[in-house]
Coordinates of C-alpha atoms in Angstrom, one line a residue:
M1 CA 19.1 29.0 1.9
D2 CA 21.4 26.0 0.2
I3 CA 24.1 23.7 1.8
F4 CA 27.0 25.9 0.4
Q5 CA 25.8 29.1 2.2
L6 CA 25.6 26.6 5.6
S7 CA 29.1 25.5 4.7
C8 CA 30.5 28.8 4.5
F9 CA 28.6 30.0 8.0
L10 CA 30.0 27.0 9.8
T11 CA 33.4 27.0 8.7
V12 CA 33.3 30.7 9.5
A13 CA 32.1 30.1 12.9
E14 CA 34.5 27.4 13.4
T15 CA 37.9 29.3 12.3
E16 CA 36.9 33.0 13.0
T17 CA 38.5 34.3 10.0
L18 CA 37.0 34.8 6.4
A19 CA 40.5 34.3 5.0
Q20 CA 41.2 30.6 6.9
A21 CA 37.4 29.8 5.9
A22 CA 38.3 30.4 2.3
Q23 CA 41.2 28.4 2.3
Q24 CA 39.5 25.5 3.9
L25 CA 36.9 25.8 1.5
W26 CA 39.0 26.7 -1.7
I27 CA 37.1 29.6 -2.8
T28 CA 38.4 33.4 -2.5
Q29 CA 37.7 35.2 0.4
P30 CA 34.8 37.8 -1.3
A31 CA 33.1 34.7 -2.2
V32 CA 32.5 33.5 1.4
T33 CA 31.8 37.3 2.2
Q34 CA 29.0 37.2 -0.2
Q35 CA 27.5 33.6 1.0
I36 CA 27.6 35.0 4.5
H37 CA 25.7 38.3 3.2
S38 CA 23.2 36.1 1.3
L39 CA 22.4 34.2 4.0
E40 CA 22.0 37.2 6.3
K41 CA 19.9 38.8 4.0
E42 CA 17.7 35.7 3.8
L43 CA 17.4 35.4 7.4
G44 CA 17.2 38.9 8.2
A45 CA 19.8 38.6 11.0
T46 CA 23.3 39.6 11.4
L47 CA 25.0 36.4 12.2
F48 CA 28.6 37.7 12.6
Q49 CA 30.7 40.8 14.0
R50 CA 33.6 41.6 12.3
T51 CA 36.6 43.2 13.6
T52 CA 40.2 43.8 11.8
R53 CA 41.4 40.4 13.5
K54 CA 38.7 37.7 13.8
V55 CA 35.1 37.3 12.8
S56 CA 32.4 36.4 15.8
L57 CA 29.0 35.2 16.2
T58 CA 26.5 37.5 17.5
A59 CA 23.6 36.6 19.5
E60 CA 21.7 35.5 16.6
G61 CA 24.6 33.9 14.8
L62 CA 24.7 31.8 18.5
A63 CA 20.6 31.1 17.8
F64 CA 21.2 29.8 14.3
L65 CA 24.2 27.7 15.1
S66 CA 22.5 24.6 16.2
D67 CA 20.0 24.7 13.2
A68 CA 22.5 24.8 10.5
Q69 CA 24.5 22.1 12.1
Q70 CA 21.2 19.6 12.2
I71 CA 20.6 20.8 8.5
Q72 CA 23.8 20.2 7.2
A73 CA 24.1 16.9 9.0
L74 CA 20.5 15.4 7.6
T75 CA 22.0 16.9 3.9
H76 CA 24.7 14.9 4.5
R77 CA 23.0 11.6 5.8
A78 CA 20.4 12.0 2.9
L79 CA 23.5 12.2 0.3
D80 CA 25.2 9.1 1.9
R81 CA 21.8 7.3 1.5
F82 CA 21.9 7.6 -2.2
A83 CA 25.6 7.6 -3.0
H84 CA 25.9 4.3 -4.3
P85 CA 22.9 2.9 -5.8
Q86 CA 24.1 0.1 -7.3
D87 CA 25.3 -1.6 -4.1
Q88 CA 21.8 -1.4 -2.9
P89 CA 19.3 -1.9 -5.7
F90 CA 15.8 -0.6 -5.3
V91 CA 12.9 -1.9 -7.2
P92 CA 9.4 -0.4 -6.4
F93 CA 6.5 -2.6 -6.9
A94 CA 3.4 -0.9 -6.0
L95 CA -0.2 -3.6 -5.6
G96 CA -3.6 -2.2 -4.6
S97 CA -6.5 -4.3 -3.1
V98 CA -10.3 -3.3 -1.8
F99 CA -9.6 -5.5 1.5
H100 CA -7.3 -6.0 4.0
L101 CA -7.5 -9.5 4.1
H102 CA -7.0 -10.1 0.5
L103 CA -3.3 -8.6 1.2
L104 CA -3.0 -11.4 3.9
W105 CA -3.7 -13.9 1.6
L106 CA -0.8 -12.6 -0.6
A107 CA 1.7 -12.4 1.8
P108 CA 3.0 -16.3 1.6
A109 CA 3.2 -15.4 -2.7
L110 CA 5.1 -11.8 -1.6
R111 CA 7.7 -14.1 0.4
R112 CA 8.3 -16.4 -2.5
L113 CA 8.4 -13.4 -4.6
R114 CA 11.3 -12.1 -2.1
E115 CA 13.2 -15.1 -2.3
E116 CA 13.2 -14.6 -6.3
L117 CA 13.8 -11.0 -6.4
P118 CA 15.6 -9.6 -3.2
S119 CA 15.6 -6.1 -4.3
L120 CA 11.8 -5.9 -4.7
H121 CA 10.5 -3.3 -2.6
P122 CA 6.7 -4.0 -2.5
M123 CA 4.1 -1.2 -1.8
L124 CA 0.8 -2.3 -0.6
Q125 CA -2.4 0.0 -0.5
V126 CA -5.6 -0.5 0.7
A127 CA -8.3 1.9 -1.0
G128 CA -12.1 1.8 -2.8
G129 CA -12.1 0.6 -5.9
P130 CA -12.7 3.4 -8.3
Y131 CA -9.9 5.1 -6.7
L132 CA -7.6 1.8 -7.1
Q133 CA -8.8 1.2 -10.7
Q134 CA -7.7 5.3 -11.5
L135 CA -4.4 4.6 -9.8
L136 CA -3.8 1.4 -12.3
E137 CA -4.9 3.2 -15.2
E138 CA -2.7 5.9 -14.8
G139 CA 0.5 3.7 -13.9
S140 CA 0.8 4.4 -10.2
L141 CA -0.2 0.4 -9.7
E142 CA 1.3 -2.7 -11.0
G143 CA -1.8 -4.5 -10.1
V144 CA -5.2 -4.9 -8.1
L145 CA -5.7 -7.9 -6.2
G146 CA -9.7 -8.1 -6.4
F147 CA -12.9 -10.5 -7.7
A148 CA -13.8 -10.9 -11.3
L149 CA -16.6 -8.8 -11.7
P150 CA -19.5 -8.3 -14.8
A151 CA -18.0 -6.5 -17.6
R152 CA -19.5 -2.5 -17.9
R153 CA -16.9 -0.9 -19.8
K154 CA -13.8 -0.8 -21.6
S155 CA -11.3 0.0 -19.3
G156 CA -7.9 -1.6 -21.1
I157 CA -7.4 -3.5 -18.5
S158 CA -6.7 -7.3 -18.0
F159 CA -7.5 -9.9 -15.6
Q160 CA -5.9 -12.8 -14.4
E161 CA -7.7 -15.5 -12.2
V162 CA -5.4 -16.9 -9.5
R163 CA -8.1 -18.5 -7.3
R164 CA -11.8 -19.9 -7.4
A165 CA -12.9 -19.6 -4.2
P166 CA -16.2 -21.2 -3.1
M167 CA -18.5 -19.7 -0.8
V168 CA -18.8 -20.4 2.7
C169 CA -21.3 -19.4 5.9
L170 CA -19.8 -17.6 8.5
L171 CA -21.7 -18.7 12.0
P172 CA -20.7 -17.9 15.5
E173 CA -19.1 -21.1 17.2
G174 CA -21.6 -23.4 19.2
H175 CA -24.6 -22.7 16.5
P176 CA -26.3 -25.6 15.7
L177 CA -25.2 -25.5 12.2
A178 CA -21.6 -24.7 12.8
G179 CA -20.7 -29.2 12.7
R180 CA -22.4 -29.5 9.5
E181 CA -20.2 -30.3 6.7
S182 CA -22.0 -28.0 4.2
L183 CA -25.3 -26.0 4.1
S184 CA -27.5 -24.7 1.4
L185 CA -29.4 -21.4 1.3
E186 CA -32.5 -23.7 2.6
D187 CA -31.0 -24.9 5.6
L188 CA -30.8 -21.1 6.9
S189 CA -34.4 -20.2 6.3
G190 CA -35.3 -18.3 9.0
Q191 CA -31.7 -17.0 10.1
R192 CA -31.0 -13.7 10.1
L193 CA -28.3 -12.4 8.2
V194 CA -25.1 -10.3 7.9
L195 CA -24.3 -9.4 4.1
F196 CA -21.6 -7.4 2.8
D197 CA -22.7 -3.8 1.3
P198 CA -24.2 -4.2 -1.3
S199 CA -22.2 -1.7 -3.1
K200 CA -19.2 -3.8 -2.2
P201 CA -17.2 -6.0 -5.4
I202 CA -18.2 -9.2 -3.7
P203 CA -19.2 -11.4 -6.7
I204 CA -22.8 -12.7 -5.3
T205 CA -25.2 -13.1 -8.5
T206 CA -28.7 -11.6 -8.5
G207 CA -30.6 -14.8 -8.1
A208 CA -28.5 -15.9 -5.2
M209 CA -28.7 -12.7 -3.3
S210 CA -32.6 -12.7 -4.0
Q211 CA -32.8 -16.3 -2.3
M212 CA -30.9 -15.1 0.5
L213 CA -33.1 -12.2 1.3
G214 CA -36.4 -14.2 0.8
A215 CA -38.8 -12.7 2.9
R216 CA -36.7 -11.3 5.6
T217 CA -37.5 -7.7 6.8
P218 CA -34.8 -5.0 7.1
A219 CA -34.6 -5.7 10.8
E220 CA -33.6 -9.0 9.8
L221 CA -30.7 -7.9 8.0
Y222 CA -27.4 -6.5 8.9
F223 CA -24.8 -5.0 6.3
A224 CA -20.8 -5.3 6.7
Q225 CA -18.6 -2.7 5.1
S226 CA -15.8 -5.6 5.5
P227 CA -15.1 -9.2 6.1
E228 CA -13.6 -7.7 9.5
A229 CA -16.9 -5.9 10.1
M230 CA -19.0 -9.2 9.1
A231 CA -17.0 -11.3 11.5
A232 CA -17.4 -9.4 14.5
L233 CA -21.2 -9.1 13.9
V234 CA -21.6 -12.4 13.5
Q235 CA -19.2 -13.8 16.3
A236 CA -21.8 -11.4 18.3
G237 CA -24.7 -13.3 17.5
Y238 CA -26.4 -11.0 15.2
G239 CA -26.9 -13.3 12.5
V240 CA -25.0 -15.6 9.8
G241 CA -22.7 -14.1 6.9
F242 CA -21.7 -15.3 3.5
L243 CA -18.2 -14.4 1.8
P244 CA -16.0 -16.2 -0.8
D245 CA -13.4 -18.5 1.2
V246 CA -10.3 -16.1 0.8
F247 CA -11.1 -14.2 3.6
P248 CA -9.4 -15.6 6.6
P249 CA -10.7 -14.0 9.7
W250 CA -8.1 -15.8 12.0
G251 CA -9.2 -16.0 15.7
C252 CA -12.5 -14.3 14.9
G253 CA -14.9 -17.2 16.9
C254 CA -16.6 -17.7 13.8
A255 CA -16.7 -21.0 12.0
R256 CA -17.0 -21.3 8.3
V257 CA -19.0 -24.1 6.7
P258 CA -19.1 -24.3 2.8
L259 CA -22.4 -23.3 1.2
R260 CA -23.8 -25.3 -1.5
G261 CA -25.5 -24.0 -4.5
M262 CA -23.4 -20.9 -5.2
E263 CA -20.9 -19.9 -7.8
P264 CA -17.5 -19.9 -6.6
A265 CA -15.9 -16.7 -6.6
S266 CA -12.9 -15.9 -9.1
L267 CA -10.4 -14.0 -7.7
G268 CA -7.1 -12.7 -9.3
L269 CA -4.9 -9.8 -10.4
Y270 CA -6.2 -6.7 -12.6
Y271 CA -3.2 -5.3 -14.5
R272 CA -2.0 -3.4 -17.9
A273 CA -1.4 -6.3 -19.9
R274 CA 1.1 -4.4 -22.6
Q275 CA 3.0 -2.8 -19.6
A276 CA 3.4 -5.9 -17.2
S277 CA 6.5 -6.0 -15.5
A278 CA 8.7 -8.9 -14.7
P279 CA 7.9 -8.7 -10.9
L280 CA 4.5 -9.0 -11.5
K281 CA 4.7 -11.5 -14.2
A282 CA 6.5 -13.7 -11.7
L283 CA 4.0 -12.8 -8.7
L284 CA 1.0 -14.6 -11.2
R285 CA 3.2 -17.7 -11.9
I286 CA 4.0 -18.0 -8.1
L287 CA 0.0 -17.6 -7.6
R288 CA -0.6 -20.1 -10.2
E289 CA 1.6 -22.8 -8.6
R290 CA 0.0 -22.1 -5.3
D291 CA -3.2 -23.1 -6.2
S292 CA -4.0 -26.3 -7.8
R293 CA -7.6 -25.7 -8.8
P294 CA -9.0 -25.2 -12.3
K295 CA -6.8 -23.7 -14.7
P296 CA -6.7 -19.9 -14.6
R297 CA -8.3 -18.1 -17.4
E298 CA -7.3 -14.5 -18.6
T299 CA -9.6 -12.0 -20.2
M300 CA -9.3 -8.4 -21.6
G301 CA -10.8 -5.1 -22.0
K302 CA -14.3 -5.4 -20.8
H303 CA -14.4 -5.4 -16.9
R304 CA -16.3 -3.7 -14.5
D305 CA -14.9 -1.1 -12.4
I306 CA -12.4 -2.9 -9.7

């Protein structure tokens, strides 16, 4: 079934004559007849009852009439949508992240990017790190927002740092330590801990993790799959959490206190440097301008999976 067949069917149904339908469609009468026969064969139904003077719809034709009208209307709408692409430029821009909250952190930069490039259409995706890396390597994503992680294999992917985020301790409001200006791991001795799942790409060194765990038993440890899950467990009083200060758990009922003695996390964009598009370069510039912290660094080639 194609659009021309539907046009022939609807025109014949309206005019009730093959000759007039052929005239309106600017084709021969045999061509109209051939299109109607082809449509009837495909549907397995007789759509018209033919007499010497006119052609009228059968019961099956009447049942099909509404479907044909809707299909034709949808087709015309789809064609009109793309009729003048030069009037409405559309530039897709696909980015990914392992965490939803990273995308919220990215929102102010995307707002500036929209002002500079009004035709840009960002498409944001949240998924697991290995899947995002695969999409990035094959070109389905232009960039992946994430933390710089230790090298593991050559991937051909560059990393541009855009923010160095200190580690903070997440505490329930009203906790005795919530009012401190800063905390050390020693200050948290005896506290139950809410930690990220070790398989998640959060840059906490092995030494720091060992200090956190200390002599705590499994019963004193809780593991969260996301910043939101960590905030929920902390607010519920299960323990205190640790996360880089680029996760803004707004309104989560938790206090965030800087944590001394821990290496800041390097947040940035993984991307294919040789294929970096103009929108991606603009986004990197906006992110660098947004943060006045130490000068970003760029490395290429050797990075652990995202």
